[in-house]
Structure formats: structure tokens, C-alpha cells
XYZ file of C-alpha atoms in Angstrom:
407
model
C 0.000 0.000 0.000
C 1.390 3.424 -0.974
C 0.796 6.325 1.380
C -0.279 9.576 -0.240
C -1.753 12.714 1.215
C -5.483 13.242 0.990
C -5.423 17.019 1.571
C -3.651 19.825 -0.268
C -0.458 20.999 1.381
C -1.443 23.790 3.744
C 0.376 25.229 6.762
C -2.901 25.837 8.593
C -5.197 23.162 10.032
C -4.635 19.558 10.920
C -1.317 17.882 10.421
C -1.427 16.157 7.046
C -2.719 12.628 7.271
C -2.103 9.689 4.925
C -4.881 8.931 2.460
C -4.956 5.342 3.694
C -7.017 6.498 6.657
C -10.154 7.158 4.602
C -13.017 4.765 5.369
C -15.912 4.074 2.986
C -17.881 1.460 4.909
C -21.547 1.585 5.868
C -23.126 0.583 9.149
C -23.896 -3.130 9.515
C -27.110 -4.298 11.150
C -25.239 -6.333 13.765
C -21.789 -6.691 15.303
C -20.265 -8.443 18.267
C -18.691 -5.143 19.348
C -19.563 -1.598 18.262
C -16.948 1.026 19.120
C -17.843 4.715 19.346
C -14.765 6.670 18.284
C -12.266 6.118 15.482
C -9.135 7.409 17.155
C -6.051 5.573 18.356
C -7.762 3.962 21.356
C -10.860 2.893 19.433
C -8.859 1.386 16.569
C -6.398 -0.351 18.899
C -9.284 -2.023 20.723
C -10.990 -2.906 17.444
C -7.857 -4.531 16.031
C -7.225 -6.497 19.213
C -10.810 -7.827 19.331
C -10.949 -8.591 15.611
C -7.761 -10.627 15.902
C -9.534 -12.577 18.668
C -12.366 -13.441 16.266
C -14.946 -10.771 17.123
C -17.012 -8.960 14.477
C -16.265 -5.280 15.109
C -17.583 -1.974 13.754
C -16.020 1.410 14.558
C -18.259 4.477 14.233
C -16.490 7.850 13.987
C -18.289 11.189 14.138
C -15.650 12.921 11.956
C -12.801 11.187 10.128
C -10.443 8.525 11.440
C -8.001 10.094 13.907
C -9.515 13.584 13.663
C -9.739 14.176 17.429
C -6.500 13.899 19.386
C -4.844 11.052 17.485
C -3.511 12.964 14.480
C -2.828 16.064 16.574
C -0.527 14.226 18.987
C 3.277 14.120 18.975
C 3.447 10.354 19.540
C 5.449 10.312 22.755
C 5.903 7.054 24.666
C 7.543 8.817 27.574
C 6.636 7.569 31.057
C 9.782 9.062 32.584
C 9.581 12.545 31.063
C 5.820 12.654 31.707
C 6.134 11.639 35.354
C 4.851 14.349 37.688
C 3.955 14.729 41.361
C 0.793 12.755 42.038
C 1.142 10.447 39.037
C 2.669 7.469 40.859
C -0.634 5.492 40.626
C -0.456 5.703 36.816
C 3.201 4.697 36.552
C 2.808 0.869 36.668
C 0.216 1.017 33.870
C 2.451 3.310 31.814
C 5.532 1.130 32.227
C 3.586 -2.029 31.390
C 2.262 -0.431 28.219
C 5.759 0.683 27.228
C 6.859 -2.934 27.700
C 4.053 -4.041 25.361
C 4.846 -1.516 22.643
C 7.589 -3.423 20.752
C 5.308 -6.438 20.254
C 2.416 -4.098 19.332
C 4.679 -2.423 16.755
C 5.985 -5.703 15.365
C 2.485 -7.115 14.888
C 1.234 -3.943 13.199
C 4.150 -3.741 10.809
C 4.150 -7.481 10.073
C 0.432 -7.588 9.267
C 0.454 -4.502 7.032
C 3.997 -4.108 5.711
C 3.818 -0.449 6.779
C 6.228 1.411 9.108
C 5.267 3.476 12.150
C 8.648 5.231 12.721
C 9.229 3.729 16.166
C 12.220 5.512 17.686
C 13.809 4.321 20.976
C 16.020 7.405 21.223
C 15.058 8.623 24.687
C 14.176 12.086 25.969
C 16.302 14.861 27.433
C 14.534 17.376 29.663
C 16.611 20.576 29.718
C 16.871 23.667 31.893
C 18.218 27.194 31.456
C 19.199 29.247 34.480
C 19.227 28.532 38.203
C 15.461 28.548 38.794
C 14.821 26.029 36.036
C 17.707 23.882 37.220
C 16.221 23.750 40.712
C 12.835 22.668 39.331
C 14.534 20.129 37.084
C 16.417 18.723 40.091
C 13.066 18.285 41.854
C 11.738 16.385 38.810
C 14.869 14.233 38.686
C 14.633 13.370 42.387
C 10.971 12.391 41.878
C 11.903 10.155 38.951
C 14.626 8.436 40.929
C 12.378 7.886 43.957
C 9.819 6.312 41.632
C 12.399 3.873 40.271
C 12.673 5.392 36.799
C 15.826 5.318 34.705
C 16.896 8.981 34.686
C 20.399 10.418 34.446
C 21.465 13.903 35.522
C 23.604 15.668 32.905
C 25.579 18.918 33.100
C 25.049 21.379 30.287
C 28.231 20.339 28.480
C 27.036 16.726 28.327
C 23.578 17.777 27.117
C 25.168 19.718 24.257
C 27.416 16.773 23.435
C 24.258 14.728 22.868
C 22.519 17.572 21.024
C 25.087 20.010 19.556
C 22.379 22.271 18.123
C 21.198 23.413 21.541
C 22.152 26.826 22.854
C 25.197 27.205 25.141
C 22.807 28.640 27.731
C 21.346 25.163 28.379
C 22.584 24.614 31.925
C 21.566 21.042 32.768
C 19.418 18.153 31.629
C 17.858 14.871 32.641
C 18.292 12.023 30.177
C 15.427 9.487 30.128
C 16.912 6.749 27.904
C 13.913 4.387 27.981
C 11.413 6.926 26.611
C 10.409 6.200 23.005
C 8.301 7.846 20.303
C 6.289 7.040 17.163
C 4.875 9.062 14.272
C 1.096 9.388 14.828
C 0.363 9.757 11.106
C 2.028 6.453 10.344
C 0.589 4.679 13.384
C -2.947 5.678 12.458
C -2.541 4.714 8.795
C -1.015 1.366 9.755
C -3.623 0.709 12.429
C -6.490 1.526 10.068
C -5.054 -0.868 7.497
C -4.551 -3.582 10.119
C -8.174 -3.161 11.199
C -9.411 -3.526 7.627
C -7.333 -6.653 7.084
C -8.750 -8.110 10.306
C -12.298 -7.477 9.092
C -13.145 -4.386 11.151
C -15.787 -2.156 9.548
C -14.745 1.514 9.764
C -17.536 4.078 9.371
C -16.702 7.784 9.174
C -18.775 10.981 9.392
C -21.486 9.211 11.333
C -22.476 10.582 14.722
C -23.811 8.131 17.280
C -27.015 9.721 18.572
C -28.120 7.189 21.168
C -27.698 3.820 22.822
C -30.275 1.043 22.789
C -31.180 -0.274 26.239
C -33.131 -3.341 27.262
C -33.584 -4.540 30.833
C -30.819 -2.261 32.126
C -28.302 -3.454 29.528
C -26.985 -1.793 26.371
C -27.863 -3.811 23.272
C -26.605 -1.555 20.497
C -26.336 1.984 19.230
C -28.176 4.358 16.951
C -26.839 6.795 14.367
C -29.698 8.889 13.057
C -32.306 6.517 11.687
C -29.861 3.593 11.537
C -29.103 1.117 14.288
C -26.475 -1.483 15.065
C -27.296 -4.356 17.405
C -24.203 -5.290 19.410
C -23.242 -7.560 22.250
C -20.987 -4.786 23.608
C -20.711 -1.073 22.905
C -17.344 0.527 23.714
C -17.282 4.265 24.334
C -13.870 5.433 23.090
C -14.779 8.882 21.837
C -11.927 10.728 23.538
C -12.604 14.310 24.568
C -16.248 13.897 23.556
C -16.807 11.046 26.035
C -17.944 13.490 28.689
C -20.472 15.225 26.477
C -24.143 14.766 27.311
C -26.559 12.831 25.140
C -25.406 9.220 25.140
C -25.076 8.416 28.832
C -27.604 8.892 31.617
C -26.533 11.333 34.307
C -25.775 8.478 36.691
C -23.080 7.193 34.311
C -21.635 10.548 33.231
C -17.864 10.470 32.736
C -15.597 13.169 34.232
C -13.794 13.821 30.943
C -13.230 17.216 29.354
C -11.215 18.567 26.399
C -7.858 20.248 26.949
C -6.941 22.015 23.728
C -3.387 21.839 22.417
C -1.755 23.669 19.524
C 1.303 22.279 17.740
C 3.370 22.895 14.636
C 5.659 21.007 12.270
C 8.934 22.480 11.031
C 10.842 21.200 8.002
C 14.485 20.465 8.819
C 17.314 20.334 6.287
C 21.010 19.551 6.320
C 21.629 23.275 6.663
C 19.255 23.863 9.587
C 20.174 20.669 11.381
C 17.753 18.858 13.669
C 17.599 16.905 16.921
C 18.436 13.244 17.409
C 15.918 12.665 20.211
C 13.002 14.333 21.982
C 13.880 17.492 23.877
C 11.646 18.884 26.587
C 11.776 22.312 28.189
C 9.473 23.943 30.708
C 7.591 25.523 27.794
C 7.585 23.019 24.907
C 8.617 19.595 23.713
C 10.319 18.956 20.375
C 10.236 15.604 18.594
C 12.216 14.852 15.418
C 10.590 12.474 12.932
C 12.295 10.319 10.321
C 10.606 12.202 7.459
C 12.554 15.355 8.373
C 9.827 17.078 10.353
C 10.422 18.516 13.793
C 7.210 18.620 15.830
C 6.911 21.385 18.420
C 4.115 21.100 20.951
C 1.983 21.748 22.729
C -0.062 24.425 24.425
C -2.456 23.473 27.232
C -5.723 25.411 27.064
C -8.741 24.666 29.220
C -11.168 26.387 26.856
C -13.604 23.651 25.841
C -14.044 22.829 22.162
C -12.795 26.168 20.891
C -11.377 25.473 17.423
C -8.525 27.042 15.562
C -4.918 28.097 15.853
C -4.038 31.374 17.557
C -1.195 33.833 17.190
C -0.520 33.606 20.913
C -0.313 29.827 20.794
C 2.088 29.807 17.857
C 4.234 32.533 19.411
C 4.524 30.520 22.634
C 5.582 27.408 20.715
C 8.126 29.173 18.491
C 9.616 31.256 21.293
C 9.785 28.240 23.603
C 11.641 26.239 20.945
C 13.904 29.106 19.839
C 14.969 29.634 23.441
C 16.937 26.374 23.353
C 17.281 25.540 19.627
C 18.350 28.554 17.547
C 18.284 26.544 14.306
C 14.494 26.725 14.156
C 14.789 30.300 12.838
C 15.785 28.879 9.449
C 13.267 26.056 9.372
C 10.188 26.295 7.163
C 6.837 26.077 8.946
C 5.165 23.133 7.277
C 1.937 22.827 9.253
C 0.152 24.141 12.331
C -2.845 22.517 13.987
C -4.828 22.040 17.166
C -6.554 19.127 18.868
C -8.288 18.150 22.100
C -6.755 15.929 24.761
C -9.347 13.729 26.508
C -8.620 14.576 30.131
C -10.219 13.004 33.178
C -10.391 14.714 36.553
C -7.156 12.979 37.664
C -5.423 12.886 34.234
C -5.604 9.072 34.143
C -7.680 6.814 31.867
C -11.099 5.370 32.611
C -11.331 1.694 31.628
C -14.493 0.128 32.975
C -17.841 -1.559 32.459
C -20.378 1.222 32.976
C -23.421 -1.032 32.575
C -24.038 -4.513 31.156
C -23.035 -4.322 27.501
C -21.371 -0.890 27.849
C -17.610 -0.358 28.303
C -15.661 2.918 28.547
C -12.058 3.431 27.390
C -11.297 7.130 27.537
C -9.664 9.955 29.488
C -6.068 9.191 28.481
C -5.033 12.879 28.661
C -1.645 13.220 26.899
C -0.707 9.541 27.254
C -2.940 8.027 24.596
C -0.091 6.711 22.455
C 1.825 5.373 25.418
C -1.231 3.610 26.880
C -2.770 2.246 23.665
C -1.444 -1.356 23.904
C -2.308 -1.864 27.566
C -5.745 -0.294 27.083
C -6.523 -2.522 24.107
C -5.494 -5.616 26.058
C -7.471 -4.548 29.131
C -10.670 -3.890 27.189
C -10.296 -7.142 25.260
C -9.910 -9.050 28.507
C -12.868 -7.228 30.037
C -15.074 -8.154 27.076
C -13.878 -11.712 26.533
C -13.339 -12.774 30.155
C -15.603 -10.428 32.062
C -12.934 -8.830 34.276
C -10.119 -6.317 34.018
C -6.509 -7.450 34.417
C -5.050 -6.514 37.794
C -2.940 -3.678 36.426
C -6.006 -1.877 35.032
C -8.274 -2.289 38.053
C -7.298 1.035 39.681
C -8.664 2.908 36.641
C -12.396 2.293 36.835
C -14.954 5.061 37.055
C -15.605 4.200 40.718
C -12.522 6.134 41.850
C -14.383 9.389 41.175
C -17.382 8.490 43.324
C -17.439 10.594 46.446
C -18.784 8.964 49.616
C -21.803 10.665 51.106
C -20.870 12.936 54.006
C -21.549 11.464 57.416
C -24.399 13.093 59.261
C -23.865 14.253 62.792
C -25.867 12.268 65.309
C -28.858 14.037 66.811
């Protein structure tokens, strides 16, 4: 299969996506599993279940990957992402990173397509004393949590990445962090789904769920319906929107907007050899010569578009440590919506008989895709979550009723 681009080259809008993503299927009358949401999580689950012999349909309100999946950078970075309060998520993240090589190998073997998997690591850098102190705090947290992190003086950071400014004072090298190219992952995953028999339906909004005796028995899209043994809600940032779920099952998921851009590197401009993080931005080199700079964090709901302020913050944040970006051509700018739960961790759970949720992955969707797909498959086929996923049910958000004072 040859990858081509299905949109004209434009610097504004979504990052260009391979034409292989386009889906032309129609809704079937029945399926073993119907998945709401055609992003990375939905397709990963679909592929896993189809390989296990299930008849699967994926229903996407827009186009495949149009939410967060094609807007992401593709970081598989449990060490660089580790923050205060995220220790409960760390075992799940590390297990998913362990699963990624086999996930990659199976995808590439079944399709013959690459995903640009790069095990190059991450370096988190600091400029000036205040940033160095905050970076030391991050490093100490990583070490206490058992992560592989190495403190580097500025001279050693610049030996690894000669293009960085001399003002880079220190860094933390996270050698086990990896990355992929989201465009290639989504194209490969869509092709793997098709080859496994998954029906992919685009531009079809799910308008309701069918219930019978307290159980979900299918879904509706306009005047069409799909009967299904299980419906999986994997609609990312839209999972918390009203309409599909009764109030008692509402999910604490909201969109966090992010803006990013792609720069075109050349032999003259130079590039990076691994992901570089600063306090303001992250930069990820891709094998096609792009350098991705991301991403803003905006709690503004579903407000579309790219702003001058967002692009200025990205460019200035990158230029502060990598002067070579001044000569790089801006190839694309875009925005997307992270699906963020109230504690920034995923929700993987049976909400009601016949209804499963897999959402709320915040900025770790790519990292957590393999472990989420396995957990949902086990939940559907065996009726229970694996131990590592059990802390991530919806029940953790339930607040106990306050105790009443005795009369």
C-alpha cells in the first residue's frame, strides 16, 4: 500500500494525514462489538478484538483520527511525563511501554507499513538557576519512583545535542522513553483493522444507545441502528459530552486544547536526534525530516482554531533552546483536544451490562494504547479487568456521602 496525502499541502489546520485512513464502509445491522470513536484507542481495541475473532464496527463522528490522534506528537515517555501525584499511573504506563515493541511488530508485520518507532530517549533541559532547581526536583521524583533517569551537566547535554544553545545549563536524560509518528501509526492501524475485518464508518455521529432490561444492546446513528453484544465508548474528549449516557453514568472527561506545529528540517538547519523537553515546549524529530513542536495546554472547551498567541509561545519556547528553528520552514500548524479526566488518568471500565468505557487518556494516549486494548479485550472476553487496570475504573471518582452528625 502506498501512502499519499489526501489534503492539499497547507500550513494551517490539521497535520497532514495519509490517504490510507479514509473509510468508505456503511453501518452493519449487527456486530459483536460496536466502538464509538475512530481514534487511536478505538482502533487499537478494534484490532485487538478482531484478531480474537470478534465482528467489530467502529463508528467515527468525523474522520479517522480527527480528534487527538492525528494532533498528537506520539510520545511514549513515562519518565519525562512523570509528575507529582502520578505514581498510581506509573505501573500502567511502564507495562504499556513494555508491550509496545510487540504491538509495533504485529502492526508492521500484518500490514507491511512502518510506524517510525524511535527508541532514542528524551532529554529534559533547563536554562538558568530557577529552572535547574525545578529540574532537580523532577529528577529526584523520577529516581524515587524507580525510573531510569540520568542527571547531565550542560556540556554533556550539548554533546548529545550540539544544536542546543550554550545557555542550556543542565538536563535529565530518560533513555527508555520512546516515540512514534502518529500519522504512520494511524494509517497502519487503520489498514490492520481492515485486514482483520473491522468495519470503519466515518462521518457518522452516534445519537443514542439502545437499552433493554438495564443493559446496552446496540447503538443508533440517526435513523440507523447497530445491534451489538458490547458497545465501547472510546470517543476521547467527547466522552464526557451529554446525550449518550444517563446522568448516573456521566464520565468526568473534558477537552484540553493543544496547539502544535511542524517544522521542516534540512542539512543546513540541522535537527535533533531525540526528543527534547523544556518547561515551555517539547520537540520531537521524525524520520521524514519534520520537527514537531508542541503543545499548548488550554482549558477552553471545544474552541477550534490556531491562535497567534499559541504559535508565538511554541516558536519562542523552541527558539529559546534551539536557535536553528529560525531557518526552518513552517510546514503545518494545527490544534486538537486531549481527553482529560479529573485525575489525568484513563477510565477503563464496564459502565453497565453491555457498555464499556475506554477514555480519558489525557496526553498519554499513544503510550497507553497497547495496555488499554489488552485490558478492554480481557474485560469483554473474560468479564474482568486485568489486575494492572483495576485502579482505573470510574468508581474512583465516586465521592462517599458525608456522614451526618448524630442528633
